C-alpha positions in Angstrom: 0.0 0.0 0.0 1.1 3.5 -0.7 1.6 6.2 1.9 -1.7 7.8 1.0 -3.4 4.5 1.6 -2.0 4.1 5.1 -2.8 7.7 5.8 -6.5 7.2 4.9 -6.7 3.8 6.6 -5.3 5.1 9.8 -7.8 8.0 9.8 -10.6 5.6 9.0 -9.9 3.2 11.9 -8.7 5.9 14.3 -11.7 8.1 13.9 -14.1 5.1 14.3 -12.5 3.9 17.5 -12.3 7.5 18.9 -16.0 7.9 18.1 -16.7 4.8 20.1 -14.6 6.1 23.0 -16.5 9.4 22.9 -20.0 8.1 22.8 -19.8 5.0 25.0 -19.2 7.0 28.2 -22.1 9.3 27.3 -24.3 6.2 26.9 -23.1 4.9 30.3 -23.7 8.2 32.0 -27.3 8.4 30.6 -27.9 4.8 31.8 -26.5 5.5 35.2 -28.7 8.6 35.6 -31.7 6.5 34.6 -31.0 3.5 36.8 -29.1 4.8 39.9 -32.2 5.0 42.1 -33.2 1.4 41.5 -29.6 0.2 41.9 -29.4 1.9 45.3 -32.9 0.7 46.3 -32.0 -2.9 45.5 -28.5 -2.6 47.1 -26.9 -4.1 44.1 -23.2 -5.2 44.8 -20.6 -3.0 43.2 -19.1 -6.0 41.4 -22.4 -6.7 39.7 -22.8 -3.1 38.7 -19.2 -3.0 37.2 -19.8 -6.2 35.3 -23.2 -4.9 34.1 -21.6 -1.8 32.6 -18.8 -3.8 31.0 -21.6 -5.9 29.3 -23.5 -2.7 28.5 -20.4 -1.3 26.7 -20.3 -4.2 24.3 -24.1 -4.3 23.9 -24.3 -0.6 23.3 -21.4 -0.5 20.8 -22.8 -3.4 18.8 -26.3 -1.9 18.7 -25.2 1.5 17.4 -22.3 0.2 15.3 -23.7 1.5 12.0 -24.2 5.1 13.3 -20.7 5.2 14.8 -19.1 4.0 11.6 -21.1 6.2 9.3 -20.6 9.4 11.3 -16.8 8.8 11.8 -16.3 8.3 8.0 -18.4 11.4 7.2 -16.3 13.4 9.7 -12.8 12.6 8.6 -13.6 12.5 4.8 -15.3 15.9 5.1 -12.1 17.2 6.7 -10.1 15.8 3.8 -12.5 17.5 1.3 -12.5 20.8 3.1 -8.7 20.8 3.2 -8.8 20.1 -0.6 -6.7 16.9 0.0 -9.2 14.8 -2.0 -8.9 17.2 -4.9 -5.1 16.9 -4.7 -5.2 13.1 -4.6 -7.6 12.8 -7.6 -5.6 15.5 -9.5 -2.4 13.4 -9.2 -3.9 10.8 -11.6 -5.4 8.4 -9.0 -8.9 7.2 -10.1 -11.9 7.5 -7.8 -12.0 3.7 -7.5 -8.3 3.6 -6.5 -9.0 6.3 -4.0 -11.7 4.1 -2.4 -9.3 1.2 -1.8 -8.2 2.1 1.7 -11.8 2.7 2.7 -12.8 -0.8 1.5 -9.8 -2.3 3.4 -10.9 -0.4 6.5 -14.5 -1.7 6.0 -13.2 -5.2 5.7 -11.3 -4.9 9.0 -14.4 -3.4 10.8 -16.6 -6.0 9.2 -14.4 -8.9 10.4 -14.4 -7.4 13.9 -18.2 -7.0 13.9 -18.5 -10.6 12.7 -16.3 -12.0 15.5 -18.1 -9.8 18.1 -21.6 -10.9 16.8 -20.6 -14.6 16.9 -18.7 -14.9 20.2 -18.5 -11.7 22.3 -21.9 -10.0 22.1 -23.9 -13.1 23.1 -22.4 -13.4 26.7 -22.5 -9.6 27.0 -26.2 -9.7 26.1 -26.8 -12.4 28.7 -25.2 -10.4 31.4 -26.9 -7.2 30.3 -30.4 -8.7 30.3 -29.9 -10.9 33.4 -28.9 -7.8 35.5 -31.9 -5.8 34.4 -34.3 -8.7 35.2 -32.6 -9.6 38.5 -31.9 -6.2 40.0 -34.1 -3.7 38.2 -37.4 -5.6 38.8 -38.3 -5.8 35.1 -40.5 -8.8 34.4 -39.1 -11.2 31.9 -41.0 -11.4 28.6 -41.8 -15.1 27.9 -44.2 -17.1 25.8 -46.6 -18.1 28.6 -50.1 -18.2 27.0 -51.3 -21.2 25.0 -47.8 -22.8 24.9 -47.6 -25.6 22.4 -44.3 -27.5 21.9 -43.1 -30.5 20.0 -40.6 -32.3 22.3 -39.6 -34.9 19.7 -40.8 -36.5 16.5 -43.7 -38.2 18.4 -44.2 -36.2 21.6 -46.3 -33.0 22.0 -47.2 -30.9 25.0 -49.6 -28.1 25.6 -50.1 -25.6 28.5 -52.9 -23.1 28.5 -51.1 -20.7 30.8 -47.7 -20.7 32.6 -46.9 -18.6 35.7 -43.2 -17.9 35.7 -42.9 -16.8 39.4 -44.6 -19.9 40.7 -43.3 -22.2 37.9 -46.8 -23.5 37.4 -48.6 -24.5 34.2 -52.3 -25.0 33.9 -54.3 -27.5 31.8 -51.2 -29.5 30.9 -51.4 -32.1 28.2 -48.8 -34.5 26.8 -49.5 -36.7 23.8 -47.3 -39.6 22.6 -47.7 -40.9 19.1 -46.6 -44.1 17.4 -46.4 -42.9 13.8 -49.9 -41.4 13.2 -51.5 -43.4 16.0 -52.0 -41.9 19.5 -50.2 -44.2 22.0 -51.1 -42.4 25.2 -52.2 -39.0 26.6 -51.3 -37.5 30.0 -53.4 -34.6 31.4 -53.1 -32.6 34.6 -54.9 -29.6 36.0 -51.6 -28.1 37.1 -47.9 -28.9 36.4 -45.3 -27.5 38.8 -41.6 -27.5 38.2 -39.4 -28.5 41.2 -36.0 -26.8 41.2 -34.5 -29.2 43.8 -35.4 -32.5 42.2 -35.5 -31.2 38.6 -38.9 -32.9 38.0 -42.5 -32.0 37.8 -45.5 -32.4 40.1 -48.8 -33.1 38.3 -52.0 -32.2 40.1 -55.1 -34.0 39.0 -53.0 -36.5 37.0 -54.6 -38.7 34.4 -53.0 -41.0 31.8 -55.0 -42.6 29.0 -53.3 -45.5 27.2 -55.0 -46.2 23.9 -55.7 -49.9 23.3 -57.0 -51.7 20.2 -60.2 -52.7 21.9 -60.4 -50.5 25.0 -58.4 -47.7 26.6 -56.7 -48.0 30.0 -57.0 -45.0 32.3 -54.7 -44.2 35.3 -55.5 -41.3 37.7 -54.0 -39.9 40.8 -54.5 -36.7 42.8 -50.8 -35.9 42.6 -47.9 -37.5 40.8 -44.2 -36.6 40.4 -42.7 -37.2 36.9 -39.6 -36.4 35.0 -39.8 -35.1 31.4 -37.2 -34.4 28.8 -37.8 -30.6 29.0 -37.0 -27.9 31.5 -38.8 -24.6 32.3 -36.5 -22.6 30.0 -37.3 -25.0 27.2 -41.0 -24.7 27.8 -41.0 -20.9 28.0 -37.7 -19.4 26.7 -37.1 -15.7 27.3 -37.6 -13.6 24.1 -34.0 -12.4 24.3 -32.7 -16.0 24.5 -31.4 -16.0 21.0 -29.3 -12.9 21.6 -27.3 -14.7 24.4 -26.1 -17.6 22.2 -23.1 -18.1 20.0 -23.7 -19.0 16.4 -23.4 -22.8 17.0 -25.7 -22.6 20.0 -28.2 -20.4 18.1 -28.4 -22.8 15.2 -29.1 -25.8 17.5 -31.6 -23.7 19.4 -33.5 -22.7 16.2 -33.7 -26.3 15.0 -35.1 -27.4 18.3 -37.6 -24.6 18.4 -38.7 -25.3 14.8 -39.3 -28.9 15.8 -41.3 -27.7 18.8 -43.4 -25.3 16.8 -42.4 -22.2 18.7 -44.4 -19.1 17.9 -41.2 -17.0 18.4 -39.2 -18.7 15.6 -39.1 -15.6 13.4 -37.6 -13.6 16.3 -34.8 -16.1 16.6 -34.2 -16.1 12.9 -33.9 -12.3 12.8 -31.2 -12.4 15.4 -29.3 -15.1 13.4 -29.5 -13.2 10.1 -28.4 -9.9 11.6 -25.1 -11.6 12.7 -24.3 -11.6 8.9 -26.1 -8.5 7.7 -24.6 -6.0 10.1 -20.9 -6.7 9.0 -22.0 -6.4 5.3 -23.5 -3.0 6.1 -20.0 -1.7 6.9 -19.1 -1.8 3.2 -22.4 -0.2 2.1 -22.3 2.6 4.7 -18.6 3.2 3.9 -19.4 3.8 0.2 -22.3 6.0 0.9 -20.4 8.1 3.5 -17.4 8.6 1.1 -19.7 9.5 -1.8 -21.5 12.1 0.4 -18.5 13.6 2.1 -15.8 13.6 -0.6 -17.4 16.6 -2.3 -16.5 20.0 -1.0 -19.9 21.7 -0.3 -20.8 25.4 0.2 -22.1 24.7 3.7 -18.9 22.9 4.6 -18.6 20.0 7.0 -21.9 20.8 8.7 -23.9 19.9 5.6 -22.1 16.6 5.2 -22.6 15.7 8.8 -26.3 16.5 8.5 -26.6 14.3 5.4 -24.6 11.6 7.1 -26.7 11.6 10.3 -29.9 11.6 8.2 -28.7 8.5 6.2 -27.5 6.7 9.4 -30.8 7.2 11.3 -32.8 6.2 8.2 -30.8 3.0 8.0 -31.4 2.3 11.7 -35.1 3.1 11.2 -35.4 0.6 8.3 -33.5 -2.0 10.2 -35.7 -1.7 13.3 -39.0 -1.5 11.4 -38.4 -4.5 9.1 -36.9 -6.5 12.0 -40.1 -5.9 14.1 -42.3 -6.7 11.1 -40.6 -10.0 10.6 -41.0 -10.9 14.3 -44.6 -10.0 14.5 -46.0 -10.9 11.0 -45.5 -13.4 8.2 -42.8 -11.4 6.4 -39.8 -13.7 5.6 -37.1 -12.9 8.2 -34.3 -13.3 5.7 -35.9 -10.7 3.4 -36.7 -8.3 6.3 -33.2 -8.4 7.7 -31.5 -7.9 4.3 -34.0 -5.3 2.9 -32.2 -2.3 4.4 -28.9 -3.5 3.0 -30.5 -4.0 -0.4 -32.1 -0.5 -0.5 -29.0 1.3 0.8 -26.8 -0.8 -1.5 -28.7 0.6 -4.5 -28.3 4.1 -3.0 -24.6 3.5 -2.5 -24.2 2.5 -6.2 -26.1 5.6 -7.3 -24.2 8.0 -5.1 -20.9 6.4 -6.1 -21.6 6.9 -9.9 -22.4 10.6 -9.2 -19.3 11.1 -7.1 -17.1 9.7 -9.9 -18.3 12.5 -12.1 
């Protein structure tokens, strides 16, 4: 690489990381101001608070990664344009595509970092971040608790009309075991209670009907303890469960939830697909930012920053809206997650063609 390439690449990476270092303390300060009363009321240990804000830093940086990247590129590229450095580079005979090379290399480095973070570092940080909020800040966990239907295996199905998380009690429990297309037996109970100590379940109003060729056999007891091949978290996983898993764990979890007929499957698929779409957005946002900021404008850097912030927040808006639509409707999650990248990819190509002129 030439000296000019190293110069631009160092500015690219340096400005991005400085932007992170500037905004993350602001995010922490806002969060502390918002939660300090509850932290003091609940007498949260200082070690837990420090660990929470370490997790918060990773979670916050990953969530706002596109904005930080976009604004940082707009900022330093606008400075290059205002100092007529870009004009001097292009006037020396370097083509616009060649001028873009260090930006693409920088995007590749940031994309790789985002990919590693999304696969391995963000999941445990998300686990710690959410666990702290639900444990110390008295925020009720959001779980699938009404009309829970799950497929445990190829031939076992369970149903609970309502599940109370605090008492670990399900109501109107049913388990059906099939042999091919034929019902083998059916277990019913008015209530099913999970026992932490013994890792089994207590069934109140237990009844088991074994289907026979000529007649059915019925067993019934007021109370019966039984072990099943599922746990409470399997029955009613928290909605943020997918965010806390590495890629391998997430793939296995999705396959299991698909088999069980989970109503939250789209939510889990959105999390999976975003692990790939966010790193790709680094290239798209880089091209848009360079195309917008490389031209010296009458309003100066302020106009470029305004355009950059508008593009960044529009991208975040599209990303959130289509992600929510995929989770709550029948829109294909893969299409919903990649739609912002497709739209902004087209915008990037258009702006790049104009910038070359």
